[in-house]
Coordinates of C-alpha atoms and ligand atoms in Angstrom, one line a residue:
M1 CA -12.1 -2.8 -38.7
V2 CA -12.1 -3.4 -35.0
Y3 CA -15.3 -3.6 -33.2
Q4 CA -14.4 -2.8 -29.4
L5 CA -16.8 -5.7 -28.2
N6 CA -16.3 -7.3 -24.9
L7 CA -17.7 -10.8 -24.7
K8 CA -16.5 -12.7 -21.6
F9 CA -19.1 -15.5 -21.9
I10 CA -19.1 -16.5 -25.6
I11 CA -15.4 -16.6 -26.3
H12 CA -13.5 -20.0 -26.0
K13 CA -12.2 -20.9 -22.8
R14 CA -8.6 -21.3 -24.0
V15 CA -8.9 -17.7 -25.4
I16 CA -10.0 -16.4 -21.9
K17 CA -6.8 -18.1 -20.4
K18 CA -4.4 -16.8 -22.8
L19 CA -6.2 -13.3 -22.4
L20 CA -5.7 -13.6 -18.6
S21 CA -2.0 -14.2 -19.0
I22 CA -1.6 -11.4 -21.3
I23 CA -3.4 -9.4 -18.8
L24 CA -1.6 -10.2 -15.8
I25 CA 1.7 -9.4 -17.7
S26 CA 0.4 -6.2 -18.7
L27 CA -0.7 -5.5 -15.0
V28 CA 2.7 -6.3 -13.7
A29 CA 4.1 -3.8 -16.5
V30 CA 1.6 -1.0 -15.3
A31 CA 2.0 -1.6 -11.6
G32 CA 4.3 1.3 -11.4
A33 CA 1.9 3.4 -13.5
K34 CA -1.2 2.5 -11.3
G35 CA -0.9 5.6 -9.1
Q36 CA -0.8 8.1 -12.1
S37 CA -4.3 9.6 -12.3
A38 CA -6.3 12.6 -13.2
A39 CA -4.6 15.6 -11.8
D40 CA -7.1 18.0 -10.0
S41 CA -5.6 19.7 -7.0
T42 CA -8.8 21.3 -5.8
L43 CA -9.5 18.3 -3.6
L44 CA -5.9 18.0 -2.1
L45 CA -5.6 18.3 1.7
P46 CA -4.0 21.4 2.8
K47 CA -0.3 21.0 3.6
Q48 CA -0.8 21.3 7.4
D49 CA -3.5 18.3 7.4
L50 CA -1.1 16.2 5.5
Q51 CA 1.9 17.0 7.9
W52 CA 1.3 14.0 10.4
W53 CA 1.4 11.7 7.5
R54 CA 4.5 13.1 6.1
D55 CA 6.1 13.0 9.7
A56 CA 4.8 9.6 10.2
K57 CA 7.3 7.7 7.9
F58 CA 6.3 4.3 8.8
G59 CA 3.0 2.4 8.5
L60 CA 1.7 -1.2 8.9
F61 CA -0.2 -2.6 5.9
I62 CA -2.3 -5.7 6.4
H63 CA -3.7 -7.9 3.7
Y64 CA -6.4 -10.3 5.2
G65 CA -9.4 -12.1 4.1
I66 CA -10.9 -15.4 2.9
Y67 CA -8.0 -15.7 0.5
S68 CA -5.7 -16.1 3.4
I69 CA -7.2 -19.5 4.0
F70 CA -6.1 -20.7 0.7
G71 CA -2.6 -19.7 1.5
K72 CA -2.0 -18.8 -2.0
G73 CA -2.1 -15.1 -2.1
E74 CA -4.9 -12.6 -2.5
W75 CA -5.1 -13.2 -6.2
V76 CA -5.6 -16.7 -5.9
Q77 CA -9.1 -16.6 -7.9
I78 CA -7.2 -15.5 -11.0
T79 CA -3.8 -16.8 -10.8
Q80 CA -4.8 -20.6 -10.0
P81 CA -7.9 -20.1 -11.2
V82 CA -10.4 -20.9 -8.6
E83 CA -13.9 -20.8 -9.9
D84 CA -16.2 -18.2 -8.1
I85 CA -18.5 -20.9 -6.6
E86 CA -15.5 -22.8 -5.1
Y87 CA -14.0 -19.7 -3.8
E88 CA -17.3 -18.2 -2.3
K89 CA -17.2 -21.5 -0.1
L90 CA -14.5 -20.1 1.7
K91 CA -16.8 -17.7 3.5
D92 CA -18.1 -20.7 5.4
K93 CA -14.8 -21.4 6.6
F94 CA -13.9 -18.1 7.9
T95 CA -13.7 -18.3 11.6
C96 CA -10.7 -16.2 12.4
E97 CA -10.5 -17.5 15.7
K98 CA -7.2 -15.8 16.6
F99 CA -8.0 -12.5 15.0
S100 CA -7.6 -9.5 17.4
G101 CA -7.6 -6.0 16.5
K102 CA -5.5 -5.4 19.5
Q103 CA -2.9 -7.6 18.4
W104 CA -2.7 -6.1 15.1
V105 CA -2.5 -2.6 16.6
E106 CA 0.0 -3.7 19.2
A107 CA 2.3 -5.2 16.6
A108 CA 2.2 -1.7 14.6
K109 CA 2.8 0.1 17.8
N110 CA 5.7 -2.1 18.6
A111 CA 7.2 -1.7 15.3
G112 CA 7.2 2.2 15.9
C113 CA 4.4 2.6 13.0
K114 CA 2.4 5.8 13.1
Y115 CA -0.4 4.5 10.9
M116 CA -2.1 1.3 9.6
V117 CA -3.8 0.4 6.5
V118 CA -6.0 -2.8 6.5
T119 CA -7.8 -4.4 3.6
A120 CA -11.5 -3.8 4.6
R121 CA -12.3 -5.5 1.1
H122 CA -10.1 -6.8 -1.5
H123 CA -10.8 -7.5 -5.3
D124 CA -12.7 -10.8 -4.4
G125 CA -15.4 -8.6 -2.8
F126 CA -15.5 -10.4 0.5
S127 CA -15.9 -7.4 3.2
L128 CA -14.3 -7.6 6.6
F129 CA -17.2 -5.3 8.0
D130 CA -20.6 -4.9 8.3
T131 CA -22.1 -3.9 5.1
K132 CA -25.9 -3.5 4.0
I133 CA -24.7 -4.5 0.6
G134 CA -25.3 -8.4 0.3
D135 CA -24.0 -11.0 2.7
Y136 CA -20.7 -11.6 1.4
N137 CA -18.9 -10.5 4.6
S138 CA -17.4 -11.6 7.8
V139 CA -20.6 -10.7 9.7
N140 CA -22.4 -13.3 7.8
S141 CA -19.4 -16.0 8.1
P142 CA -19.0 -18.2 11.0
A143 CA -16.7 -15.6 12.4
K144 CA -19.8 -13.3 13.0
K145 CA -17.4 -10.4 13.4
D146 CA -17.0 -6.9 12.0
L147 CA -13.3 -7.0 11.9
M148 CA -13.1 -3.6 10.9
A149 CA -14.9 -2.4 13.9
E150 CA -12.6 -4.2 16.3
Y151 CA -9.5 -3.0 14.5
A152 CA -10.9 0.7 14.5
K153 CA -11.6 0.5 18.3
A154 CA -8.1 -0.8 19.1
A155 CA -6.5 1.5 16.8
H156 CA -8.4 4.5 18.5
E157 CA -7.6 3.3 21.9
A158 CA -4.1 3.2 21.1
N159 CA -3.9 6.4 19.3
M160 CA -2.7 4.8 16.2
K161 CA -3.8 6.4 13.0
L162 CA -6.4 4.5 11.3
G163 CA -6.5 3.6 7.7
F164 CA -8.8 1.3 5.4
Y165 CA -7.8 -0.2 2.1
Y166 CA -10.9 -0.5 -0.1
S167 CA -11.1 -2.0 -3.8
P168 CA -13.7 -0.5 -5.9
L169 CA -13.0 -3.2 -8.3
D170 CA -14.9 -6.5 -7.5
W171 CA -14.3 -9.6 -9.5
R172 CA -17.6 -10.8 -8.8
Y173 CA -18.9 -8.2 -11.2
P174 CA -18.6 -8.8 -15.1
G175 CA -19.4 -5.2 -15.6
F176 CA -15.9 -4.5 -14.4
F177 CA -14.2 -6.7 -16.9
F178 CA -16.6 -5.7 -19.7
P179 CA -17.9 -2.4 -19.2
Y180 CA -19.5 -2.0 -22.9
L181 CA -21.4 -5.1 -22.6
Y182 CA -22.5 -5.0 -18.9
R183 CA -23.1 -1.5 -18.3
R184 CA -26.0 -1.9 -15.9
N185 CA -23.7 -4.4 -13.9
A186 CA -20.8 -2.0 -14.1
E187 CA -23.3 0.7 -12.5
E188 CA -24.3 -1.6 -9.8
L189 CA -20.5 -2.0 -8.9
K190 CA -20.0 1.4 -8.8
K191 CA -23.1 1.8 -6.6
Q192 CA -21.6 -0.5 -4.3
T193 CA -18.3 1.5 -4.2
Y194 CA -20.1 4.5 -3.0
T195 CA -22.5 3.0 -0.7
Q196 CA -19.5 0.8 1.0
V197 CA -17.0 3.7 1.1
R198 CA -19.9 5.8 2.8
E199 CA -20.3 3.1 5.3
L200 CA -16.6 2.7 6.2
L201 CA -16.2 6.4 6.7
T202 CA -19.5 6.8 8.7
N203 CA -19.5 3.9 11.1
Y204 CA -15.9 3.7 12.5
G205 CA -15.3 7.2 14.0
P206 CA -12.3 9.0 12.7
V207 CA -10.5 7.5 9.6
D208 CA -7.2 8.9 8.7
V209 CA -6.3 7.2 5.6
L210 CA -8.3 5.8 2.7
W211 CA -6.4 3.5 0.4
F212 CA -8.0 2.6 -2.8
D213 CA -7.0 0.1 -5.1
G214 CA -8.1 -1.1 -8.5
G215 CA -10.4 2.0 -9.3
S216 CA -8.3 3.6 -11.8
D217 CA -9.7 3.6 -15.6
N218 CA -6.8 1.7 -16.7
W219 CA -7.8 -1.3 -14.8
L220 CA -11.4 -1.0 -16.0
G221 CA -12.0 -4.2 -18.2
F222 CA -8.5 -5.4 -17.3
G223 CA -7.6 -4.6 -21.0
G224 CA -10.7 -5.8 -22.6
V225 CA -11.3 -7.8 -25.7
S226 CA -11.7 -6.4 -29.3
Y227 CA -13.0 -8.2 -32.3
N228 CA -10.9 -7.5 -35.1
L229 CA -13.0 -8.0 -38.5
D230 CA -9.9 -7.8 -40.6
G231 CA -8.2 -10.6 -39.3
I232 CA -11.5 -12.2 -37.8
K233 CA -10.2 -12.8 -34.5
W234 CA -10.6 -11.9 -30.9
E235 CA -7.6 -9.9 -29.5
T236 CA -6.8 -8.1 -26.2
R237 CA -7.6 -4.7 -26.2
G238 CA -4.1 -3.6 -24.4
I239 CA -3.8 -2.0 -21.4
D240 CA -2.2 1.0 -23.2
K241 CA -5.6 1.4 -24.8
P242 CA -7.6 2.1 -21.9
Y243 CA -11.6 1.9 -21.8
T244 CA -13.0 4.9 -23.2
G245 CA -16.6 4.2 -22.9
K246 CA -19.6 5.9 -21.1
F247 CA -19.1 4.2 -17.5
S248 CA -17.0 6.2 -15.0
W249 CA -16.2 5.7 -11.3
E250 CA -16.6 9.7 -11.4
P251 CA -13.5 9.8 -9.0
L252 CA -13.8 13.4 -8.3
K253 CA -17.3 13.1 -7.2
L254 CA -16.2 10.0 -5.2
N255 CA -13.3 11.7 -3.4
K256 CA -15.5 14.7 -2.9
M257 CA -17.7 12.4 -0.7
V258 CA -14.9 11.2 1.1
R259 CA -13.9 14.6 1.9
E260 CA -17.2 15.6 3.2
L261 CA -17.5 12.6 5.2
Q262 CA -13.9 12.7 6.8
P263 CA -12.6 16.1 6.1
K264 CA -9.0 15.6 7.0
I265 CA -8.5 12.1 5.5
V266 CA -5.4 11.3 3.6
I267 CA -6.2 9.7 0.2
N268 CA -4.1 7.7 -2.0
P269 CA -4.1 8.0 -5.9
R270 CA -5.6 4.6 -7.1
S271 CA -9.2 5.6 -7.6
G272 CA -8.7 7.7 -10.7
W273 CA -8.0 10.9 -8.8
M274 CA -4.3 11.9 -8.0
G275 CA -4.6 11.4 -4.3
D276 CA -2.8 13.3 -1.6
F277 CA 0.5 11.3 -2.2
Q278 CA 2.0 9.0 -4.7
T279 CA 2.5 5.3 -4.5
Q280 CA 5.4 3.4 -5.4
E281 CA 5.0 -0.7 -5.2
V282 CA 7.5 -3.2 -4.0
D283 CA 10.6 -1.7 -5.4
L284 CA 11.7 1.9 -5.7
K285 CA 11.4 2.9 -9.4
G286 CA 13.2 5.7 -11.2
K287 CA 13.1 9.4 -10.0
I288 CA 11.4 10.0 -6.8
N289 CA 8.8 12.7 -7.5
D290 CA 8.4 15.9 -5.4
R291 CA 5.1 15.1 -4.5
P292 CA 4.6 13.3 -1.0
W293 CA 5.1 9.6 -1.7
E294 CA 4.9 6.2 0.0
L295 CA 6.6 2.8 -1.0
C296 CA 4.3 -0.1 -0.1
T297 CA 6.0 -3.5 0.0
T298 CA 6.0 -6.8 2.0
L299 CA 8.0 -7.9 5.1
G300 CA 7.5 -11.6 4.0
G301 CA 7.2 -11.8 0.2
C302 CA 3.5 -11.8 -0.3
W303 CA 0.5 -9.3 0.4
G304 CA -2.1 -12.1 1.5
W305 CA -0.8 -15.0 3.6
V306 CA 1.3 -18.0 2.1
P307 CA 3.0 -20.7 4.2
E308 CA 6.3 -19.6 3.2
T309 CA 6.0 -16.2 4.1
A310 CA 7.9 -16.9 7.4
K311 CA 10.9 -18.2 5.4
Y312 CA 11.0 -15.1 3.1
T313 CA 10.7 -12.8 6.0
M314 CA 13.2 -9.9 5.7
K315 CA 16.1 -9.9 8.0
L316 CA 16.3 -7.1 10.2
D317 CA 19.3 -5.4 8.5
S318 CA 17.4 -5.3 5.1
L319 CA 14.4 -3.8 6.7
I320 CA 16.4 -1.1 8.5
R321 CA 18.3 -0.4 5.2
L322 CA 15.1 -0.1 3.3
L323 CA 13.3 2.1 5.8
V324 CA 16.4 4.6 5.7
T325 CA 16.6 4.6 2.1
V326 CA 13.0 5.6 1.9
V327 CA 13.2 8.2 4.3
C328 CA 16.4 9.8 3.1
Q329 CA 14.4 10.1 -0.1
D330 CA 11.6 11.9 1.8
G331 CA 9.3 8.9 1.5
N332 CA 7.0 6.8 3.8
L333 CA 7.3 3.1 4.0
L334 CA 4.2 1.2 4.2
L335 CA 5.1 -2.4 5.2
N336 CA 2.9 -5.2 4.7
V337 CA 2.1 -8.5 6.5
G338 CA -0.5 -11.0 5.7
P339 CA -1.9 -12.7 8.8
K340 CA -2.3 -16.4 8.9
P341 CA -5.8 -17.9 8.0
D342 CA -6.7 -17.8 11.7
G343 CA -6.0 -14.1 11.9
E344 CA -2.9 -14.1 13.9
I345 CA 0.2 -12.2 12.4
E346 CA 3.0 -14.8 12.0
P347 CA 5.2 -14.8 15.2
L348 CA 8.4 -14.3 13.5
Q349 CA 7.1 -11.1 11.8
V350 CA 5.6 -10.1 15.1
Q351 CA 9.1 -10.4 16.3
R352 CA 10.7 -8.8 13.3
L353 CA 8.5 -5.7 13.8
K354 CA 9.5 -5.5 17.4
E355 CA 13.0 -5.4 16.3
V356 CA 12.7 -2.5 13.9
G357 CA 10.7 -0.8 16.7
D358 CA 13.7 -1.2 18.8
Y359 CA 15.9 0.5 16.1
L360 CA 13.4 3.3 15.9
S361 CA 13.1 3.8 19.7
K362 CA 17.1 4.4 19.5
F363 CA 17.3 6.4 16.3
G364 CA 13.7 7.6 15.9
E365 CA 14.8 11.5 16.0
S366 CA 16.7 10.8 12.8
I367 CA 13.8 9.3 11.2
Y368 CA 10.1 10.8 12.4
S369 CA 9.3 14.3 11.5
T370 CA 12.5 14.7 9.3
R371 CA 12.7 15.6 5.8
G372 CA 14.8 13.9 3.3
G373 CA 18.1 14.9 2.3
I374 CA 20.4 13.1 0.0
F375 CA 20.9 9.5 -0.8
D376 CA 23.7 7.9 -2.4
V377 CA 23.8 4.0 -2.7
K378 CA 27.6 4.1 -2.1
W379 CA 27.1 5.1 1.5
G380 CA 23.8 5.8 2.6
G381 CA 22.1 9.3 3.0
T382 CA 20.8 12.1 5.2
T383 CA 17.8 13.2 6.9
T384 CA 17.1 16.8 8.2
T385 CA 15.3 18.7 10.6
D386 CA 15.6 22.5 11.4
K387 CA 18.0 21.8 14.4
A388 CA 20.1 19.0 12.8
I389 CA 21.3 16.9 9.8
Y390 CA 21.4 13.2 10.4
V391 CA 23.9 11.2 8.3
H392 CA 22.8 7.6 7.7
L393 CA 25.8 5.5 7.1
L394 CA 24.6 2.2 5.7
K395 CA 28.2 1.3 4.5
V396 CA 30.6 3.4 6.2
P397 CA 33.5 4.5 3.7
I398 CA 36.6 2.2 3.6
D399 CA 38.9 5.3 4.6
G400 CA 36.6 6.5 7.1
N401 CA 36.1 10.0 5.3
L402 CA 32.9 11.6 4.0
S403 CA 32.4 14.8 2.2
L404 CA 28.8 16.4 2.4
A405 CA 27.4 19.3 0.6
P406 CA 28.0 22.7 2.4
S407 CA 25.4 23.7 5.1
A408 CA 24.4 27.4 5.2
K409 CA 23.8 26.8 9.0
K410 CA 26.7 26.4 11.3
I411 CA 27.2 23.0 12.8
I412 CA 28.1 23.1 16.3
S413 CA 28.6 19.3 17.2
A414 CA 28.9 15.9 15.4
T415 CA 27.8 12.7 17.6
C416 CA 27.4 9.2 16.9
L417 CA 24.1 8.2 18.1
N418 CA 25.1 4.5 18.1
D419 CA 27.7 4.9 21.0
H420 CA 27.4 8.7 21.8
S421 CA 31.0 9.1 20.7
K422 CA 32.2 12.5 19.1
V423 CA 32.9 12.5 15.6
K424 CA 35.4 14.5 13.8
F425 CA 34.1 17.2 11.4
V426 CA 35.3 20.3 9.5
Q427 CA 32.9 22.6 8.1
S428 CA 33.8 25.0 5.2
A429 CA 32.1 27.0 2.6
A430 CA 33.0 24.0 0.2
D431 CA 31.6 21.1 2.0
I432 CA 31.3 19.2 5.6
K433 CA 33.9 16.9 6.0
L434 CA 33.7 13.9 8.4
S435 CA 36.5 11.9 9.2
K436 CA 37.4 8.8 11.3
L437 CA 34.3 7.1 10.6
V438 CA 33.8 3.5 11.8
N439 CA 31.1 0.7 12.5
K440 CA 32.4 -0.8 15.7
Q441 CA 29.6 -3.0 16.1
N442 CA 28.8 -3.9 12.5
E443 CA 25.5 -2.0 12.8
S444 CA 23.0 -1.7 9.9
D445 CA 23.0 2.0 10.3
V446 CA 25.6 4.3 11.8
V447 CA 23.9 7.5 12.6
I448 CA 25.9 10.8 12.9
K449 CA 23.9 13.7 14.2
L450 CA 25.2 17.0 13.3
V451 CA 23.6 19.6 15.4
L452 CA 22.9 22.9 13.6
E453 CA 23.2 26.3 15.5
Ligands
GLC501 C1 -0.6 -5.3 -5.8 C2 -1.4 -6.6 -5.7 C3 -2.7 -6.2 -4.7 C4 -2.2 -5.5 -3.4 C5 -1.5 -4.3 -3.9 C6 -1.0 -3.5 -2.7 O1 -1.2 -4.4 -6.7 O2 -1.8 -7.1 -6.9 O3 -3.0 -7.4 -4.4 O4 -3.5 -5.4 -2.5 O5 -0.5 -4.5 -4.6 O6 -0.5 -2.4 -3.2

């Protein structure tokens, strides 16, 4: 007989430790599945309202909070672990003296990003905005600032699409970990979510993206604990046996509220509802779905700041290849930086963002507002518009020849966008043959534009 009891506070510390490590392993295992949630298409944005997002292709993600002060990532409370009493003291050190919404937006603009998503509140529960719930927020810290207000103002002024990341999950609430045992507390947590989401979508003008994280049912209880009377022992419930009790975020109700407050907002899938698009995290996994999708990953190997992030910052070449790989498969790339404890984005990362922006100012027509074509790890892929096919050669074939699937439309010219030279092509019913392809300057992406009649 197995009782589904969730008792955090009476089990031995060692059990908790073991439990957490199992949970963390499980979380890694389900990371890819996190975005899969209840399918209900009634709330989906109409196609035309999602179009800007599909055309945008590239967004900047920012993870910033009091965890940045520790410099061990945004999960430091769990991974180290750090006791809540100690952790919460970080609030009194939160000065963010170099934070500038303008700097963040400018970095995104220079990168050629068309939208941004910033952690208004991560799993630790510390809000970077003015909220009527409690005083655990940036306005009540030495910073005395509503960071989201400054960011929103800067984004609106720069015509940058504005996105908020919000975590329904809050580690301060035992009800999240143990919804059976602390149902009232879980309900309070839910109330906080509804209130704060309402605040974010009411007080900052038009909001273009809402990016939930940690609000799906398979996260509830983090796997939980069961009491197994047969073996007389505590065991983890397992992430594959999600919570089935009475507590619910009521994702449809929540997302309905979101739509009412911001009718055209684009919503991600991690609140228990399927969302307007699907997410992939860190690496591209498996088959890309037919639904609109986004890969979120990090520029410097971390979400929240760590001192080594500059060292791990992606080379420009890898970044361009990643962007092209995603876009050829019809996705968006949401690229994360974790600003330093003082709020400034690492200068090297600002520089890298600028460099990818330079690539985009030269080759943007082959990225923005295109649809994915094909992708082949051996050489690269294609993007398309009504008027052109763009061939992205990430690796020019050794013999300089490439055969592409036939096109119903006639090709009237083929030009290399890197140096504006003409490219040899032969179009037939069987294929499109490109020849004498070269990468003269050893560039990350050689782009051939095939103009369609
Ligand atoms: C992972 C991390 C989380 C981060 C998220 C972004 O799930 O655990 O901290 O916010 O990725 O997608």
